[in-house]
Structure formats: structure tokens, C-alpha cells
Short mmCIF file of C-alpha atoms in Angstrom, two decimals:
data_model
loop_
_atom_site.label_atom_id
_atom_site.label_comp_id
_atom_site.label_asym_id
_atom_site.label_seq_id
_atom_site.Cartn_x
_atom_site.Cartn_y
_atom_site.Cartn_z
CA MET A 1 39.71 -93.61 -11.93
CA THR A 2 38.63 -90.11 -10.31
CA ARG A 3 41.85 -88.19 -9.31
CA ALA A 4 42.51 -87.22 -5.64
CA ILE A 5 44.63 -84.03 -6.14
CA VAL A 6 45.79 -81.88 -2.99
CA HIS A 7 47.16 -78.89 -3.11
CA ILE A 8 48.98 -77.70 0.13
CA ASP A 9 49.81 -73.76 0.91
CA MET A 10 51.87 -72.98 4.26
CA ASN A 11 50.30 -70.50 5.95
CA THR A 12 51.99 -66.63 5.59
CA PHE A 13 55.26 -68.98 5.60
CA PHE A 14 57.49 -66.18 5.71
CA VAL A 15 55.92 -64.59 8.68
CA SER A 16 55.29 -68.39 10.63
CA CYS A 17 58.79 -69.34 10.22
CA GLU A 18 59.70 -65.77 11.86
CA ARG A 19 57.30 -66.34 14.86
CA LEU A 20 58.93 -69.85 15.25
CA THR A 21 62.30 -67.70 16.28
CA ASN A 22 60.97 -64.94 18.08
CA SER A 23 57.34 -65.54 19.85
CA GLU A 24 56.97 -61.97 20.26
CA LEU A 25 56.14 -61.74 16.95
CA ASN A 26 52.64 -63.69 17.59
CA GLY A 27 49.57 -62.09 17.07
CA ILE A 28 50.75 -58.47 16.39
CA PRO A 29 50.37 -57.19 12.17
CA LEU A 30 54.01 -58.57 10.53
CA ILE A 31 55.21 -57.22 7.25
CA ILE A 32 58.23 -59.00 5.63
CA GLY A 33 60.07 -57.16 3.23
CA GLY A 34 62.93 -53.80 2.62
CA GLY A 35 63.38 -50.35 3.15
CA GLU A 36 60.91 -47.57 2.84
CA ARG A 37 61.24 -48.05 -1.05
CA GLY A 38 61.00 -52.03 -1.02
CA VAL A 39 57.50 -53.84 -1.32
CA VAL A 40 56.13 -56.30 0.79
CA ALA A 41 57.05 -59.92 0.47
CA SER A 42 54.86 -61.28 2.95
CA CYS A 43 52.11 -59.80 5.94
CA SER A 44 50.67 -61.52 8.39
CA TYR A 45 46.85 -61.80 9.12
CA GLU A 46 46.59 -59.10 11.54
CA ALA A 47 48.27 -56.58 8.48
CA ARG A 48 46.24 -57.79 6.00
CA LYS A 49 42.91 -56.79 7.98
CA PHE A 50 44.04 -53.24 7.52
CA GLY A 51 44.56 -53.52 3.35
CA VAL A 52 48.34 -54.32 3.10
CA ARG A 53 48.78 -57.14 0.56
CA SER A 54 52.25 -58.64 -0.99
CA ALA A 55 53.49 -56.95 -3.46
CA MET A 56 52.66 -53.14 -2.13
CA PRO A 57 55.26 -50.51 -1.93
CA ILE A 58 56.48 -50.88 1.86
CA ALA A 59 55.60 -47.34 2.46
CA MET A 60 51.72 -47.63 1.74
CA ALA A 61 51.64 -50.95 3.70
CA THR A 62 52.75 -48.55 6.84
CA ARG A 63 50.47 -46.01 5.79
CA LEU A 64 47.10 -48.59 5.79
CA CYS A 65 48.86 -50.06 9.21
CA PRO A 66 51.00 -47.88 11.05
CA GLN A 67 51.30 -50.08 13.95
CA ALA A 68 52.97 -53.00 12.00
CA LYS A 69 56.37 -54.35 12.37
CA VAL A 70 58.24 -54.40 9.24
CA MET A 71 61.49 -57.07 8.93
CA LYS A 72 63.86 -57.61 6.54
CA GLY A 73 63.51 -61.17 6.28
CA ASP A 74 65.74 -64.29 6.58
CA MET A 75 65.38 -66.21 3.30
CA GLU A 76 68.28 -68.68 4.53
CA LEU A 77 65.97 -69.70 7.06
CA TYR A 78 62.82 -69.51 5.04
CA SER A 79 64.63 -72.13 2.62
CA LYS A 80 65.95 -74.03 5.59
CA LEU A 81 62.07 -75.05 6.34
CA SER A 82 61.22 -75.29 2.97
CA HIS A 83 63.70 -78.14 2.61
CA THR A 84 62.47 -79.69 6.10
CA ILE A 85 58.80 -79.70 4.59
CA THR A 86 59.71 -81.24 1.24
CA GLU A 87 61.29 -84.13 2.88
CA ILE A 88 58.68 -84.86 4.78
CA ILE A 89 56.02 -84.82 1.80
CA GLN A 90 58.40 -86.54 -0.45
CA GLU A 91 58.51 -89.58 2.29
CA ASN A 92 54.92 -90.03 2.19
CA ALA A 93 53.54 -89.15 -1.15
CA PRO A 94 53.54 -90.95 -3.77
CA VAL A 95 53.92 -88.03 -6.40
CA VAL A 96 55.09 -84.34 -5.29
CA GLU A 97 55.17 -81.05 -7.35
CA LYS A 98 56.92 -78.15 -5.92
CA ALA A 99 54.90 -75.51 -6.99
CA SER A 100 57.14 -72.83 -5.15
CA ILE A 101 58.97 -72.38 -1.54
CA ASP A 102 55.42 -72.90 0.20
CA GLU A 103 53.35 -74.57 -2.12
CA PHE A 104 52.92 -78.02 -2.94
CA TYR A 105 51.04 -80.10 -5.26
CA LEU A 106 50.54 -84.50 -4.06
CA ASP A 107 48.93 -87.00 -6.39
CA ILE A 108 47.39 -89.68 -4.38
CA THR A 109 44.78 -91.16 -6.59
CA GLY A 110 43.79 -94.69 -5.37
CA MET A 111 44.66 -93.93 -1.93
CA ASP A 112 41.21 -93.88 -0.62
CA LYS A 113 40.76 -98.05 -1.49
CA PHE A 114 43.24 -98.27 0.48
CA TYR A 115 43.08 -95.56 3.68
CA GLY A 116 40.46 -92.87 2.61
CA SER A 117 42.52 -89.68 0.59
CA TYR A 118 41.38 -86.63 3.00
CA LYS A 119 42.46 -88.73 6.35
CA TRP A 120 45.54 -89.35 4.92
CA THR A 121 45.94 -85.86 3.80
CA ASP A 122 44.96 -84.59 7.17
CA GLU A 123 47.25 -87.13 9.18
CA LEU A 124 50.13 -85.85 6.72
CA ALA A 125 48.82 -82.16 7.45
CA LYS A 126 49.47 -82.59 11.19
CA THR A 127 52.66 -84.39 10.76
CA ILE A 128 54.11 -81.54 9.01
CA THR A 129 53.02 -79.00 11.56
CA LYS A 130 53.96 -81.08 14.25
CA GLU A 131 57.62 -81.66 12.97
CA THR A 132 58.43 -77.81 11.88
CA GLY A 133 55.87 -75.52 13.98
CA LEU A 134 54.38 -74.29 11.00
CA PRO A 135 50.50 -73.93 10.22
CA LEU A 136 49.26 -74.82 6.39
CA THR A 137 46.02 -75.17 4.67
CA PHE A 138 45.23 -78.14 2.11
CA ALA A 139 42.27 -78.92 -0.06
CA LEU A 140 41.30 -82.08 -1.77
CA SER A 141 39.85 -82.47 -5.29
CA VAL A 142 39.98 -83.84 -9.11
CA ASN A 143 42.45 -81.89 -10.11
CA LYS A 144 45.06 -78.75 -9.55
CA THR A 145 43.06 -76.05 -10.39
CA VAL A 146 40.07 -76.83 -8.27
CA SER A 147 42.08 -77.81 -5.11
CA LYS A 148 44.18 -74.68 -5.59
CA ILE A 149 41.05 -72.47 -5.30
CA GLY A 150 39.80 -74.71 -2.48
CA THR A 151 43.01 -73.72 -0.59
CA GLY A 152 42.30 -70.40 -0.48
CA GLU A 153 39.21 -70.43 -0.09
CA GLY A 154 40.13 -73.04 2.83
CA LYS A 155 42.15 -70.36 4.57
CA GLN A 156 38.72 -68.72 6.16
CA LYS A 157 37.28 -72.11 6.36
CA GLN A 158 39.78 -74.73 6.95
CA ASN A 159 40.93 -77.60 5.04
CA LEU A 160 38.12 -78.23 2.12
CA GLU A 161 37.42 -81.88 0.13
CA ILE A 162 35.96 -81.06 -2.68
CA PRO A 163 34.48 -84.35 -4.69
CA GLU A 164 33.80 -84.12 -8.35
CA HIS A 165 30.10 -84.37 -8.30
CA LEU A 166 30.29 -80.50 -6.41
CA VAL A 167 33.28 -78.89 -8.07
CA GLN A 168 30.81 -77.02 -10.26
CA SER A 169 28.91 -76.14 -7.43
CA PHE A 170 31.60 -75.44 -5.62
CA LEU A 171 33.21 -72.83 -8.21
CA ASN A 172 30.32 -71.27 -9.31
CA PRO A 173 29.61 -68.64 -6.83
CA LEU A 174 33.01 -67.27 -6.73
CA SER A 175 34.95 -64.68 -8.55
CA ILE A 176 36.70 -64.74 -11.73
CA GLN A 177 39.22 -63.31 -9.74
CA LYS A 178 40.09 -66.84 -7.83
CA ILE A 179 40.75 -68.66 -10.94
CA PRO A 180 45.09 -68.96 -10.76
CA MET A 181 45.13 -67.36 -14.56
CA VAL A 182 43.17 -64.64 -14.18
CA GLY A 183 45.05 -61.64 -13.49
CA ASP A 184 44.02 -57.97 -13.12
CA LYS A 185 43.89 -57.06 -16.67
CA THR A 186 41.89 -59.94 -17.66
CA PHE A 187 39.49 -59.46 -15.07
CA GLN A 188 38.26 -56.01 -15.90
CA LEU A 189 37.77 -57.28 -19.15
CA LEU A 190 35.54 -59.41 -17.86
CA SER A 191 33.69 -57.35 -15.55
CA ARG A 192 33.40 -54.44 -18.20
CA ILE A 193 30.84 -57.10 -20.11
CA GLY A 194 29.26 -58.24 -16.54
CA ILE A 195 31.48 -61.64 -16.00
CA ARG A 196 32.47 -61.54 -12.27
CA THR A 197 31.35 -64.85 -11.05
CA ILE A 198 33.15 -68.13 -12.28
CA GLN A 199 29.23 -69.33 -12.91
CA THR A 200 29.03 -66.75 -15.78
CA LEU A 201 31.86 -67.49 -17.36
CA SER A 202 31.24 -71.22 -17.45
CA GLN A 203 28.45 -70.46 -19.15
CA MET A 204 30.29 -68.36 -21.80
CA PRO A 205 30.96 -69.90 -25.14
CA ALA A 206 34.43 -70.99 -25.61
CA GLU A 207 35.14 -69.51 -28.76
CA VAL A 208 33.83 -66.23 -27.76
CA LEU A 209 36.33 -66.11 -24.54
CA GLN A 210 39.17 -67.47 -27.23
CA GLN A 211 38.00 -64.20 -29.36
CA MET A 212 38.42 -61.86 -26.80
CA ILE A 213 41.65 -63.08 -24.48
CA GLY A 214 43.47 -65.19 -27.07
CA LYS A 215 44.55 -68.63 -27.19
CA ASN A 216 44.20 -68.67 -23.09
CA GLY A 217 40.38 -68.25 -23.48
CA THR A 218 39.53 -71.67 -24.05
CA GLU A 219 42.00 -72.87 -21.23
CA LEU A 220 39.80 -70.45 -19.12
CA TRP A 221 36.83 -71.86 -20.30
CA LYS A 222 38.07 -75.12 -18.70
CA LYS A 223 38.92 -74.01 -15.40
CA ALA A 224 35.98 -72.34 -15.16
CA ASN A 225 34.11 -75.89 -15.82
CA GLY A 226 36.49 -77.62 -13.48
CA ILE A 227 38.25 -78.97 -16.04
CA ASP A 228 41.89 -79.36 -15.38
CA ASN A 229 44.03 -82.75 -16.66
CA ASN A 230 47.75 -80.90 -16.02
CA PRO A 231 49.38 -83.70 -14.71
CA VAL A 232 51.32 -83.24 -10.95
CA GLU A 233 55.19 -83.34 -12.18
CA PRO A 234 57.76 -85.26 -10.03
CA TYR A 235 59.57 -82.46 -8.30
CA THR A 236 63.14 -82.51 -9.05
CA GLU A 237 65.29 -79.66 -7.58
CA ARG A 238 67.79 -77.98 -10.29
CA LYS A 239 71.25 -77.53 -8.55
CA SER A 240 72.79 -75.02 -10.60
CA ILE A 241 72.25 -72.74 -14.29
CA SER A 242 75.18 -71.85 -16.17
CA THR A 243 76.62 -70.41 -19.52
CA GLU A 244 80.09 -70.54 -21.01
CA HIS A 245 81.61 -68.39 -23.78
CA THR A 246 84.55 -69.63 -25.94
CA PHE A 247 86.07 -67.13 -27.94
CA THR A 248 87.20 -67.70 -31.71
CA GLN A 249 90.39 -66.05 -30.74
CA ASP A 250 92.05 -65.93 -27.62
CA THR A 251 91.68 -62.08 -26.08
CA ILE A 252 93.05 -59.60 -23.22
CA ASP A 253 90.66 -57.14 -23.88
CA ILE A 254 89.49 -56.57 -20.47
CA PRO A 255 86.33 -54.17 -21.23
CA LYS A 256 85.49 -56.67 -23.85
CA LEU A 257 85.43 -59.59 -21.31
CA LYS A 258 83.76 -57.86 -19.14
CA ARG A 259 81.33 -56.47 -21.23
CA ILE A 260 80.28 -60.34 -22.17
CA LEU A 261 80.58 -61.29 -18.62
CA LEU A 262 77.41 -58.53 -17.91
CA GLY A 263 75.29 -60.21 -20.81
CA MET A 264 75.83 -63.07 -19.54
CA VAL A 265 74.79 -62.66 -16.08
CA GLU A 266 71.67 -60.85 -17.77
CA LYS A 267 70.45 -63.65 -19.42
CA LEU A 268 71.03 -66.21 -16.58
CA ALA A 269 69.17 -63.78 -14.23
CA PHE A 270 66.73 -63.59 -16.49
CA GLN A 271 66.02 -67.68 -16.49
CA LEU A 272 66.05 -67.47 -12.72
CA ARG A 273 63.06 -65.24 -12.77
CA SER A 274 61.28 -67.18 -15.85
CA GLU A 275 61.42 -69.96 -13.71
CA GLN A 276 61.43 -68.40 -9.99
CA TRP A 277 64.55 -69.50 -9.09
CA LEU A 278 67.05 -67.55 -6.25
CA THR A 279 70.41 -68.04 -6.06
CA SER A 280 73.08 -67.93 -3.37
CA THR A 281 76.27 -69.11 -5.11
CA VAL A 282 78.09 -67.27 -7.55
CA VAL A 283 80.86 -68.90 -9.58
CA ILE A 284 82.82 -67.40 -12.24
CA LYS A 285 85.53 -69.30 -14.94
CA ILE A 286 88.27 -68.77 -16.81
CA ARG A 287 90.10 -70.67 -19.05
CA TYR A 288 93.66 -68.97 -20.54
CA ALA A 289 95.57 -69.72 -23.48
CA ASN A 290 97.54 -72.53 -22.22
CA PHE A 291 94.30 -74.44 -21.30
CA ASP A 292 94.88 -73.30 -17.28
CA THR A 293 91.49 -73.34 -15.88
CA GLU A 294 90.81 -71.10 -12.61
CA THR A 295 87.38 -70.67 -10.67
CA LYS A 296 86.24 -68.18 -7.97
CA GLN A 297 82.99 -68.24 -6.08
CA CYS A 298 81.26 -66.27 -3.46
CA ARG A 299 77.99 -66.54 -1.38
CA VAL A 300 75.16 -63.96 -1.81
CA GLN A 301 71.62 -63.09 -0.50
CA TYR A 302 69.36 -65.06 -1.90
CA THR A 303 68.80 -62.78 -5.29
CA SER A 304 67.52 -63.19 -9.14
CA ALA A 305 68.32 -59.64 -9.78
CA ASP A 306 70.81 -58.12 -12.55
CA HIS A 307 72.34 -55.30 -10.68
CA ILE A 308 73.20 -57.54 -7.79
CA LEU A 309 74.39 -60.35 -9.70
CA THR A 310 76.54 -58.26 -11.93
CA ASN A 311 78.73 -56.52 -9.18
CA THR A 312 79.29 -60.17 -7.88
CA VAL A 313 80.37 -61.02 -10.97
CA THR A 314 82.48 -57.96 -11.79
CA ASP A 315 84.35 -57.92 -8.58
CA LEU A 316 84.81 -62.06 -8.60
CA PHE A 317 86.47 -61.54 -12.19
CA ASP A 318 88.43 -58.77 -11.05
CA LYS A 319 90.10 -60.89 -7.89
CA LEU A 320 90.20 -63.93 -10.16
CA TYR A 321 91.94 -62.60 -13.50
CA GLN A 322 95.09 -61.74 -12.40
CA ARG A 323 98.07 -63.09 -14.89
CA ARG A 324 96.99 -61.06 -17.70
CA MET A 325 97.51 -63.76 -20.28
CA ARG A 326 94.71 -64.32 -23.22
CA LEU A 327 91.68 -65.77 -22.22
CA ARG A 328 90.15 -68.37 -24.82
CA LEU A 329 86.83 -68.90 -22.52
CA ILE A 330 84.70 -67.41 -19.15
CA GLY A 331 81.84 -69.31 -17.69
CA ILE A 332 79.20 -68.40 -14.91
CA ARG A 333 77.58 -70.58 -12.65
CA PHE A 334 74.65 -69.33 -10.37
CA SER A 335 73.39 -72.49 -7.76
CA GLY A 336 72.41 -72.85 -4.31
CA LEU A 337 69.31 -72.17 -6.33
CA VAL A 338 65.76 -72.02 -4.06
CA ARG A 339 62.29 -71.71 -5.08
CA GLY A 340 59.97 -68.48 -4.69
CA THR A 341 56.67 -67.03 -5.47
CA TYR A 342 57.98 -63.61 -6.57
CA GLN A 343 60.38 -62.59 -9.34
CA ILE A 344 63.30 -61.02 -7.87
CA ASN A 345 64.89 -60.03 -4.22
CA LEU A 346 62.02 -58.08 -2.82
CA PHE A 347 64.01 -57.62 0.71
CA GLU A 348 66.12 -55.53 -1.26
CA ASP A 349 65.08 -54.08 -4.43
CA THR A 350 62.39 -50.68 -4.53
CA GLU A 351 59.33 -50.21 -5.84
CA GLU A 352 60.73 -48.73 -8.95
CA MET A 353 63.44 -51.36 -9.39
CA LEU A 354 60.71 -54.21 -9.46
CA SER A 355 58.61 -52.50 -11.99
CA LEU A 356 61.67 -52.15 -14.38
CA TYR A 357 62.25 -56.08 -14.10
CA GLN A 358 58.65 -56.79 -14.56
CA ALA A 359 58.41 -54.56 -17.93
CA MET A 360 61.78 -55.86 -19.23
CA ASP A 361 61.12 -59.79 -18.40
CA LYS A 362 57.44 -59.21 -20.01
CA MET A 363 59.43 -57.46 -23.63
CA LYS A 364 62.31 -60.74 -23.29
CA SER A 365 59.23 -63.27 -23.03
CA ARG A 366 57.24 -61.83 -25.60
CA TYR A 367 60.04 -60.79 -28.15
CA GLY A 368 62.84 -62.55 -27.01
CA PHE A 369 66.02 -62.62 -24.74
CA ASP A 370 67.57 -59.77 -26.44
CA ALA A 371 64.71 -57.70 -27.26
CA VAL A 372 65.59 -55.24 -24.64
CA MET A 373 68.90 -55.25 -22.72
CA ARG A 374 71.95 -53.07 -21.04
CA CYS A 375 74.11 -51.37 -23.65
CA ALA A 376 77.07 -52.96 -21.70
CA GLY A 377 76.14 -56.45 -21.74
CA ALA A 378 74.54 -56.01 -25.41
CA SER A 379 77.60 -57.35 -27.31
CA PHE A 380 76.79 -61.03 -25.79
CA LYS A 381 75.27 -63.40 -28.57
CA PRO A 382 75.54 -66.90 -27.14
CA ASN A 383 75.94 -69.64 -30.00
CA THR A 384 74.84 -73.32 -30.04
CA LYS A 385 77.93 -74.21 -28.35
CA ASP A 386 77.70 -71.64 -25.48
CA GLU A 387 74.08 -72.16 -24.68
CA ILE A 388 72.59 -72.49 -21.19
CA LEU A 389 73.94 -75.72 -19.18
CA LYS A 390 71.19 -77.22 -17.18
CA ARG A 391 72.58 -79.57 -14.58
CA LYS A 392 69.89 -80.90 -11.83
CA TYR A 393 70.16 -83.51 -8.84
#
């Protein structure tokens, strides 16, 4: 049976959410981001006409479009509306994967026998827009890659249906940059040898691509030929992530305790960014030598940045640890998680901070978590017993 895979993308999601609450923002260039040294989290189509793009420094964006209105953004509003959209889709679709706060994959294979896959998807899209007031674009095709590319093209040509026999003719004239896994580095590498369209890429021998760009070469060749067997993974939201450290000997050494806490924060924050999560609630736990256990928590603006979470954890620890008895265990939990399409809190962090986290995360991903760490937290070495605990619904 030919698969029917839908990709749904909420158009300029953050901008559309803001316009729901303030109609005066309609039709004007709008940039969502933070501070003069911050970066663009999202921007309206009116701003994009001037060359403004996501992840661009705010200073550059305002030079390109000085008339744009710049807003800090409201992650709580965005999360709430994303949750509403998720519930609507899950109530109707048989298999749903939530790829990010504003992006979904649906597997509706077999629906054409009973109703018509495109018609069913179109009615679902209208239901979402009617109940939330938010615009969206969708594409229907035989796999996730083609559907996602179709959504990107559909933003200019409306919703698309790309049946199996038209997949290659649809892909061929497009730039290789349209393939989700092609970044700037890969694009420039392939461009230098004349590969700029998907058609040219699809005609390259897979073995040559593998020699050029490594193990992803074969996967890239498959995508260029419209081949993608990856399933739509059923969406299950993670509730929290946490880690605990049990001391071999009970301790009252506060500097040591704080160093370990910083290492724990760094490990958990790296996991948040790697899996594209943001946390809104920080919980710290301590267990005394007599086994009395106490916790304290606080709310934070959605983030996955070490420096914000470190300050919060340290402050909570100072408020919680008042009895000055020896401790046998300390723990941290981040909960109230939401998905994001970015790696850190773009509303608060500067361009330099964004670059720092991206560079550190790249090294950690390649060489291991402890390949690069802050000096203060380097003493944290989790053992098997203290590995990260993952709690799901």
C-alpha cells in the first residue's frame, strides 16, 4: 500500500500567535527576538521581503528593515496554542509525530479508500484554523522528506499533493538546499562541483556522495531520489528530565556541592538542546544523612541555556540547604518541557552566546559530553546509578 504522509507547518507561528492577541500587528513587518545583541526567533513575511531571516542578529535585521516592530516574544502563549493544535490533530489523525512546537507529521495511509486523503487533510487544516485562528500550510505525499519539501514550496503556491508518480518531477528543478539535511557547508561543497539542483544530485552515484560527505552521502542520495522509509513516530510528550548524585561519603562541603550541581545542570541543559526541549520549571532535591528529603522549585522563562539554569539552581540550593547537616544525595529535575525549533533561548541570549553554545554542543555531540565543560562543573562525573532519569507521560 502506498503511504500517505502529511506534513503540517504553522505559518510564521510566533508572529501569528502575537497577531491573534493584537490586530494592530497585522500587515506590518514584525520581528520576534530579544535585545540589540540578540537574534531573530521568527519574523513576518513582510519582514522577510527585506531579507530578514530566523537566527539573524537583531542588529542586522533592523538595519535591513528599520521600520520593523521588534517584540520579545511570549513562549507561554506559543506553548499553549501549540498544545491546542496538538490536541486537535491527535483527536483526528491515526498516527501523529510532533516534530517541533509548530510542525507535525501525520500518517494517514489508507484514508483514501474511505474518504480521500487530500480532502481529509484539507478539512483538518480548516478545523485547526477555525478553532485557533492560526494559518498553516500542509503537503501530502508518499514520505516525510517529500511532504516537508512540499510544505516549503506550498507557502508560495498553497497546499500541495504530490502523488508517487510525480515525486521526481516535483523534486528535480528544486535547489539541493530544499532537502532538510543539506546545510550551508554541504551546499557549498556540492556547489563547487556543479551540483545545485536535486536532479543533478539524484543522478550522482551514491558511492561518490558517500566518499565526499561521509556516511550521510547515501542518505542524501536517497532523499534526492524521493526515497525515505522513515516512519512517522507516534507523539509522546516527555514530562521531565532529571539526574541525581549519591555521595560515597556524606558531605557538608558547600563549594564541592555547588560544583557538582553546576556539572549536573550542564549535562541536563545539553540534553535539552540536543533533543530540542525548553524547560519552564526547575526543581532541586537534597537528602540528608538521616534520609530526610527536601525539594524546592521555581518557574523560569522557557529556556535550555546553562547560564540561566545555573543561576536558578544555585539560588534554589542556597534557599533550600539551611540545616547544615551532611548530605548524601543531591538532584535536579527540569519539567514543564515544550518543544522548540531552536537550541537555546533566543529571546534572551546574544549572538555571541548562541555561537558559544552551538560550538560547545557540536564538540560534545562528536567527542562526548565531557569533551568540553566549564571549569566549575568539571568535577561532576555521573556513574551508572546516577544516569539521567527520563520520565514520560
